[in-house]
Short mmCIF file of N, CA and C in Angstrom, two decimals:
data_model
loop_
_atom_site.label_atom_id
_atom_site.label_comp_id
_atom_site.label_asym_id
_atom_site.label_seq_id
_atom_site.Cartn_x
_atom_site.Cartn_y
_atom_site.Cartn_z
N MET A 1 5.46 -16.63 1.20
CA MET A 1 5.03 -15.19 1.43
C MET A 1 3.64 -14.94 1.02
N LYS A 2 2.88 -15.71 0.17
CA LYS A 2 1.51 -15.36 -0.12
C LYS A 2 0.71 -15.80 1.00
N ARG A 3 1.00 -16.68 1.83
CA ARG A 3 0.52 -17.00 3.10
C ARG A 3 0.49 -15.89 4.04
N PHE A 4 1.63 -15.39 4.19
CA PHE A 4 1.77 -14.14 5.20
C PHE A 4 1.06 -12.94 4.63
N VAL A 5 1.16 -12.65 3.46
CA VAL A 5 0.26 -11.54 2.92
C VAL A 5 -1.18 -11.93 2.97
N LEU A 6 -1.75 -13.10 2.99
CA LEU A 6 -3.06 -13.51 3.17
C LEU A 6 -3.46 -13.27 4.70
N ALA A 7 -2.69 -13.51 5.46
CA ALA A 7 -2.68 -13.46 6.89
C ALA A 7 -2.86 -11.92 7.28
N VAL A 8 -2.15 -11.04 6.61
CA VAL A 8 -2.22 -9.65 7.05
C VAL A 8 -3.32 -8.94 6.35
N ALA A 9 -3.81 -9.50 5.24
CA ALA A 9 -5.02 -8.98 4.80
C ALA A 9 -6.18 -9.38 5.41
N LEU A 10 -6.14 -10.54 6.11
CA LEU A 10 -7.38 -10.88 7.07
C LEU A 10 -7.19 -10.10 8.52
N LEU A 11 -6.20 -9.70 8.86
CA LEU A 11 -5.92 -8.98 9.93
C LEU A 11 -6.34 -7.47 9.78
N VAL A 12 -6.29 -7.08 8.43
CA VAL A 12 -6.75 -5.72 8.01
C VAL A 12 -8.09 -5.98 7.18
N PRO A 13 -9.28 -6.17 7.99
CA PRO A 13 -10.45 -6.48 7.28
C PRO A 13 -11.04 -5.29 6.50
N SER A 14 -10.72 -4.18 6.85
CA SER A 14 -11.37 -3.02 5.93
C SER A 14 -10.24 -1.92 5.69
N ILE A 15 -10.54 -0.95 4.74
CA ILE A 15 -9.65 0.03 4.42
C ILE A 15 -9.53 1.01 5.64
N ALA A 16 -10.53 1.04 6.41
CA ALA A 16 -10.44 2.06 7.57
C ALA A 16 -9.56 1.67 8.71
N SER A 17 -9.37 0.20 8.93
CA SER A 17 -8.36 -0.21 9.64
C SER A 17 -7.01 0.17 9.25
N ALA A 18 -6.69 0.04 8.00
CA ALA A 18 -5.42 0.29 7.19
C ALA A 18 -4.82 1.61 7.54
N GLN A 19 -5.92 2.69 7.66
CA GLN A 19 -5.58 3.84 8.08
C GLN A 19 -4.68 4.34 9.40
N MET A 20 -4.92 3.34 10.11
CA MET A 20 -4.10 3.47 11.48
C MET A 20 -2.77 3.58 11.39
N TYR A 21 -1.97 3.00 10.55
CA TYR A 21 -0.69 3.12 10.29
C TYR A 21 -0.25 4.38 9.55
N THR A 22 0.72 5.13 10.15
CA THR A 22 1.25 6.30 9.58
C THR A 22 2.57 5.94 8.96
N GLY A 23 3.07 6.77 8.06
CA GLY A 23 4.39 6.50 7.50
C GLY A 23 5.47 6.25 8.36
N GLY A 24 5.44 6.96 9.70
CA GLY A 24 6.50 6.75 10.64
C GLY A 24 6.31 5.30 11.28
N ASP A 25 4.95 4.85 11.34
CA ASP A 25 4.82 3.51 11.78
C ASP A 25 5.63 2.36 11.10
N MET A 26 5.62 2.75 9.69
CA MET A 26 6.42 1.64 8.92
C MET A 26 7.73 1.51 9.42
N PHE A 27 8.23 2.51 9.95
CA PHE A 27 9.67 2.36 10.41
C PHE A 27 9.84 2.18 11.87
N ASN A 28 9.00 2.53 12.67
CA ASN A 28 9.24 2.58 14.08
C ASN A 28 8.39 1.34 14.86
N ARG A 29 7.35 0.89 14.19
CA ARG A 29 6.50 -0.11 14.83
C ARG A 29 6.59 -1.49 14.06
N LEU A 30 7.09 -1.59 12.84
CA LEU A 30 7.13 -2.70 11.88
C LEU A 30 8.53 -2.92 11.40
N SER A 31 8.90 -4.27 11.50
CA SER A 31 10.17 -4.55 10.79
C SER A 31 9.95 -4.50 9.28
N ARG A 32 11.07 -4.56 8.56
CA ARG A 32 11.11 -4.44 7.01
C ARG A 32 10.12 -5.42 6.34
N GLU A 33 10.24 -6.61 6.99
CA GLU A 33 9.49 -7.56 6.30
C GLU A 33 7.95 -7.38 6.48
N GLN A 34 7.67 -6.91 7.95
CA GLN A 34 6.28 -6.74 8.24
C GLN A 34 5.88 -5.54 7.37
N SER A 35 6.60 -4.43 7.09
CA SER A 35 6.23 -3.26 6.44
C SER A 35 5.98 -3.82 4.86
N SER A 36 6.67 -4.55 4.48
CA SER A 36 6.66 -5.02 2.97
C SER A 36 5.26 -5.86 3.01
N ALA A 37 4.83 -6.76 3.91
CA ALA A 37 3.73 -7.57 3.96
C ALA A 37 2.57 -6.78 4.14
N TYR A 38 2.59 -5.75 4.96
CA TYR A 38 1.52 -4.77 5.26
C TYR A 38 1.14 -4.07 3.98
N LEU A 39 2.18 -3.59 3.15
CA LEU A 39 1.92 -2.82 1.98
C LEU A 39 1.34 -3.72 0.82
N ASP A 40 1.74 -4.89 0.87
CA ASP A 40 1.18 -5.97 -0.17
C ASP A 40 -0.27 -6.12 0.15
N GLY A 41 -0.58 -6.25 1.45
CA GLY A 41 -2.13 -6.46 1.80
C GLY A 41 -2.77 -5.24 1.57
N VAL A 42 -2.20 -4.14 1.84
CA VAL A 42 -3.04 -2.81 1.43
C VAL A 42 -3.26 -2.76 -0.01
N MET A 43 -2.11 -2.86 -0.95
CA MET A 43 -2.26 -2.83 -2.28
C MET A 43 -3.48 -3.80 -2.78
N GLU A 44 -3.33 -5.16 -2.48
CA GLU A 44 -4.40 -6.20 -2.75
C GLU A 44 -5.72 -5.59 -2.34
N THR A 45 -5.99 -5.11 -1.20
CA THR A 45 -7.22 -4.70 -0.67
C THR A 45 -7.78 -3.57 -1.55
N LEU A 46 -6.86 -2.61 -1.83
CA LEU A 46 -7.12 -1.46 -2.67
C LEU A 46 -7.73 -1.85 -3.92
N SER A 47 -6.78 -2.80 -4.61
CA SER A 47 -7.09 -3.24 -6.08
C SER A 47 -8.48 -4.24 -6.11
N TYR A 48 -8.76 -4.87 -4.96
CA TYR A 48 -10.00 -5.43 -4.86
C TYR A 48 -11.18 -4.52 -4.77
N GLU A 49 -10.87 -3.62 -3.95
CA GLU A 49 -12.19 -2.50 -3.76
C GLU A 49 -12.30 -1.71 -5.10
N TRP A 50 -11.34 -1.46 -5.88
CA TRP A 50 -11.66 -0.62 -7.11
C TRP A 50 -12.11 -1.90 -8.21
N SER A 51 -11.74 -2.90 -8.31
CA SER A 51 -12.25 -4.01 -9.21
C SER A 51 -13.62 -4.20 -8.77
N ALA A 52 -13.98 -4.38 -7.61
CA ALA A 52 -15.34 -4.61 -7.19
C ALA A 52 -16.43 -3.57 -7.57
N ASN A 53 -15.81 -2.31 -7.46
CA ASN A 53 -16.57 -1.11 -7.96
C ASN A 53 -16.51 -0.59 -9.37
N GLY A 54 -15.98 -1.58 -10.30
CA GLY A 54 -16.02 -1.39 -11.64
C GLY A 54 -14.73 -0.67 -12.23
N LYS A 55 -13.87 -0.35 -11.31
CA LYS A 55 -12.58 0.13 -11.87
C LYS A 55 -11.45 -0.65 -12.06
N ARG A 56 -11.55 -1.82 -12.95
CA ARG A 56 -10.69 -2.89 -13.21
C ARG A 56 -9.43 -2.39 -13.77
N GLU A 57 -9.51 -1.22 -14.54
CA GLU A 57 -8.29 -0.71 -15.18
C GLU A 57 -7.29 0.02 -14.17
N LYS A 58 -7.90 0.72 -13.38
CA LYS A 58 -7.26 1.27 -12.23
C LYS A 58 -6.58 0.40 -11.41
N ALA A 59 -7.32 -0.82 -11.01
CA ALA A 59 -6.92 -1.75 -10.31
C ALA A 59 -5.44 -2.37 -10.75
N ALA A 60 -5.79 -2.78 -12.29
CA ALA A 60 -4.49 -3.44 -12.87
C ALA A 60 -3.29 -2.45 -13.00
N CYS A 61 -3.61 -1.03 -13.24
CA CYS A 61 -2.59 0.01 -13.24
C CYS A 61 -1.75 -0.14 -11.96
N ALA A 62 -2.55 -0.05 -10.80
CA ALA A 62 -2.01 -0.01 -9.48
C ALA A 62 -1.13 -1.23 -9.07
N ILE A 63 -1.57 -2.33 -9.55
CA ILE A 63 -0.98 -3.58 -9.24
C ILE A 63 0.33 -3.59 -10.23
N ASP A 64 0.14 -3.29 -11.21
CA ASP A 64 1.40 -3.32 -12.26
C ASP A 64 2.47 -2.28 -11.91
N TRP A 65 1.87 -1.01 -11.31
CA TRP A 65 3.00 0.04 -10.65
C TRP A 65 3.74 -0.60 -9.61
N TYR A 66 2.88 -1.11 -8.78
CA TYR A 66 3.39 -1.75 -7.30
C TYR A 66 4.38 -2.93 -7.56
N TYR A 67 3.92 -3.93 -8.24
CA TYR A 67 4.72 -5.22 -8.33
C TYR A 67 5.62 -5.23 -9.59
N ASN A 68 5.51 -4.63 -10.63
CA ASN A 68 6.38 -4.72 -11.81
C ASN A 68 7.42 -3.62 -11.96
N SER A 69 8.04 -3.11 -10.91
CA SER A 69 8.77 -2.02 -10.97
C SER A 69 10.26 -2.51 -10.76
N GLY A 70 10.50 -3.72 -10.41
CA GLY A 70 11.58 -4.31 -9.97
C GLY A 70 12.26 -3.70 -8.73
N GLY A 71 11.32 -3.37 -7.86
CA GLY A 71 11.43 -2.75 -6.49
C GLY A 71 11.59 -1.41 -6.39
N LYS A 72 11.46 -0.76 -7.52
CA LYS A 72 11.62 0.85 -7.47
C LYS A 72 10.55 1.37 -6.69
N THR A 73 9.30 0.93 -6.96
CA THR A 73 8.04 1.49 -6.34
C THR A 73 8.20 1.44 -4.93
N GLN A 74 8.52 0.14 -4.38
CA GLN A 74 8.61 -0.13 -2.91
C GLN A 74 9.61 0.86 -2.31
N GLY A 75 10.81 0.97 -2.88
CA GLY A 75 11.74 1.89 -2.44
C GLY A 75 11.29 3.26 -2.51
N PHE A 76 10.71 3.74 -3.50
CA PHE A 76 10.01 5.04 -3.57
C PHE A 76 8.96 5.18 -2.48
N LEU A 77 8.20 4.43 -2.27
CA LEU A 77 7.10 4.46 -1.13
C LEU A 77 7.81 4.57 0.18
N LEU A 78 8.79 3.94 0.42
CA LEU A 78 9.57 3.83 1.58
C LEU A 78 9.94 5.33 2.06
N ASP A 79 10.59 5.83 0.97
CA ASP A 79 11.07 7.23 1.01
C ASP A 79 10.11 8.22 1.19
N VAL A 80 8.94 8.08 0.53
CA VAL A 80 7.61 8.93 0.90
C VAL A 80 7.27 8.65 2.25
N PHE A 81 7.14 7.52 2.89
CA PHE A 81 6.68 7.36 4.20
C PHE A 81 7.67 7.90 5.22
N GLN A 82 8.84 7.88 4.88
CA GLN A 82 9.93 8.59 5.75
C GLN A 82 9.79 10.22 5.77
N ARG A 83 9.31 10.75 4.62
CA ARG A 83 9.04 12.23 4.48
C ARG A 83 7.85 12.63 5.30
N TYR A 84 6.80 11.57 5.09
CA TYR A 84 5.50 12.11 5.61
C TYR A 84 5.19 11.14 6.82
N LYS A 85 5.98 11.17 7.80
CA LYS A 85 5.89 10.24 8.94
C LYS A 85 4.36 10.30 9.62
N ASP A 86 3.93 11.54 9.58
CA ASP A 86 2.51 11.62 10.26
C ASP A 86 1.40 11.52 9.48
N LYS A 87 1.54 11.11 8.22
CA LYS A 87 0.34 10.83 7.25
C LYS A 87 -0.11 9.39 7.24
N PRO A 88 -1.27 9.17 7.01
CA PRO A 88 -1.75 7.58 6.98
C PRO A 88 -1.13 7.07 5.72
N VAL A 89 -0.67 5.76 5.73
CA VAL A 89 -0.11 5.01 4.60
C VAL A 89 -1.20 4.97 3.59
N ILE A 90 -2.32 4.74 3.97
CA ILE A 90 -3.43 4.43 2.79
C ILE A 90 -3.55 5.65 2.06
N GLY A 91 -3.72 6.96 2.67
CA GLY A 91 -3.93 8.10 2.07
C GLY A 91 -2.67 8.43 1.10
N LEU A 92 -1.34 8.21 1.59
CA LEU A 92 -0.46 8.39 0.59
C LEU A 92 -0.54 7.58 -0.62
N LEU A 93 -0.79 6.19 -0.25
CA LEU A 93 -0.79 5.22 -1.41
C LEU A 93 -1.86 5.78 -2.37
N LYS A 94 -3.02 5.95 -1.87
CA LYS A 94 -4.22 6.46 -2.87
C LYS A 94 -3.77 7.78 -3.50
N ALA A 95 -2.97 8.73 -3.05
CA ALA A 95 -2.65 9.78 -3.54
C ALA A 95 -1.76 9.63 -5.01
N TYR A 96 -0.57 8.71 -4.67
CA TYR A 96 0.17 8.37 -5.50
C TYR A 96 -0.46 7.39 -6.62
N ILE A 97 -1.30 6.71 -6.23
CA ILE A 97 -1.90 5.72 -7.36
C ILE A 97 -2.94 6.61 -8.16
N ASP A 98 -3.45 7.52 -7.59
CA ASP A 98 -4.55 8.40 -8.28
C ASP A 98 -3.62 9.22 -9.27
N ARG A 99 -2.50 9.68 -8.87
CA ARG A 99 -1.65 10.36 -9.92
C ARG A 99 -1.02 9.44 -10.95
N LYS A 100 -0.79 8.32 -10.68
CA LYS A 100 -0.39 7.38 -11.65
C LYS A 100 -1.34 6.78 -12.60
N CYS A 101 -2.46 6.51 -12.02
CA CYS A 101 -3.46 5.59 -12.65
C CYS A 101 -4.77 6.40 -12.89
N GLY A 102 -4.85 7.56 -12.52
CA GLY A 102 -6.22 8.19 -12.58
C GLY A 102 -7.22 7.97 -11.36
N LYS A 103 -8.19 8.83 -11.14
CA LYS A 103 -9.09 8.76 -10.13
C LYS A 103 -10.16 7.90 -10.53
#
């Protein structure tokens, strides 16, 4: 799985590229496994960006929120993407992470 996440991260070289997927794309263009791997890659990219810019606490908070919820966060995000099908995934993620972990 880590190799697949790394491959996705390499395919999404910048945050700007990640904005091309909307909430609806997570259901219409990607399989469940692809959606999960894409989200993992986006989360890792965001956490790297925050860490590199001196926001290590925010990065740690976001990773903890995403990975250590027993799947609740991923289910919550899929519900969000279903509701906001026309919004970019990266924008939705950043909004919820800002709410949870601060700006």
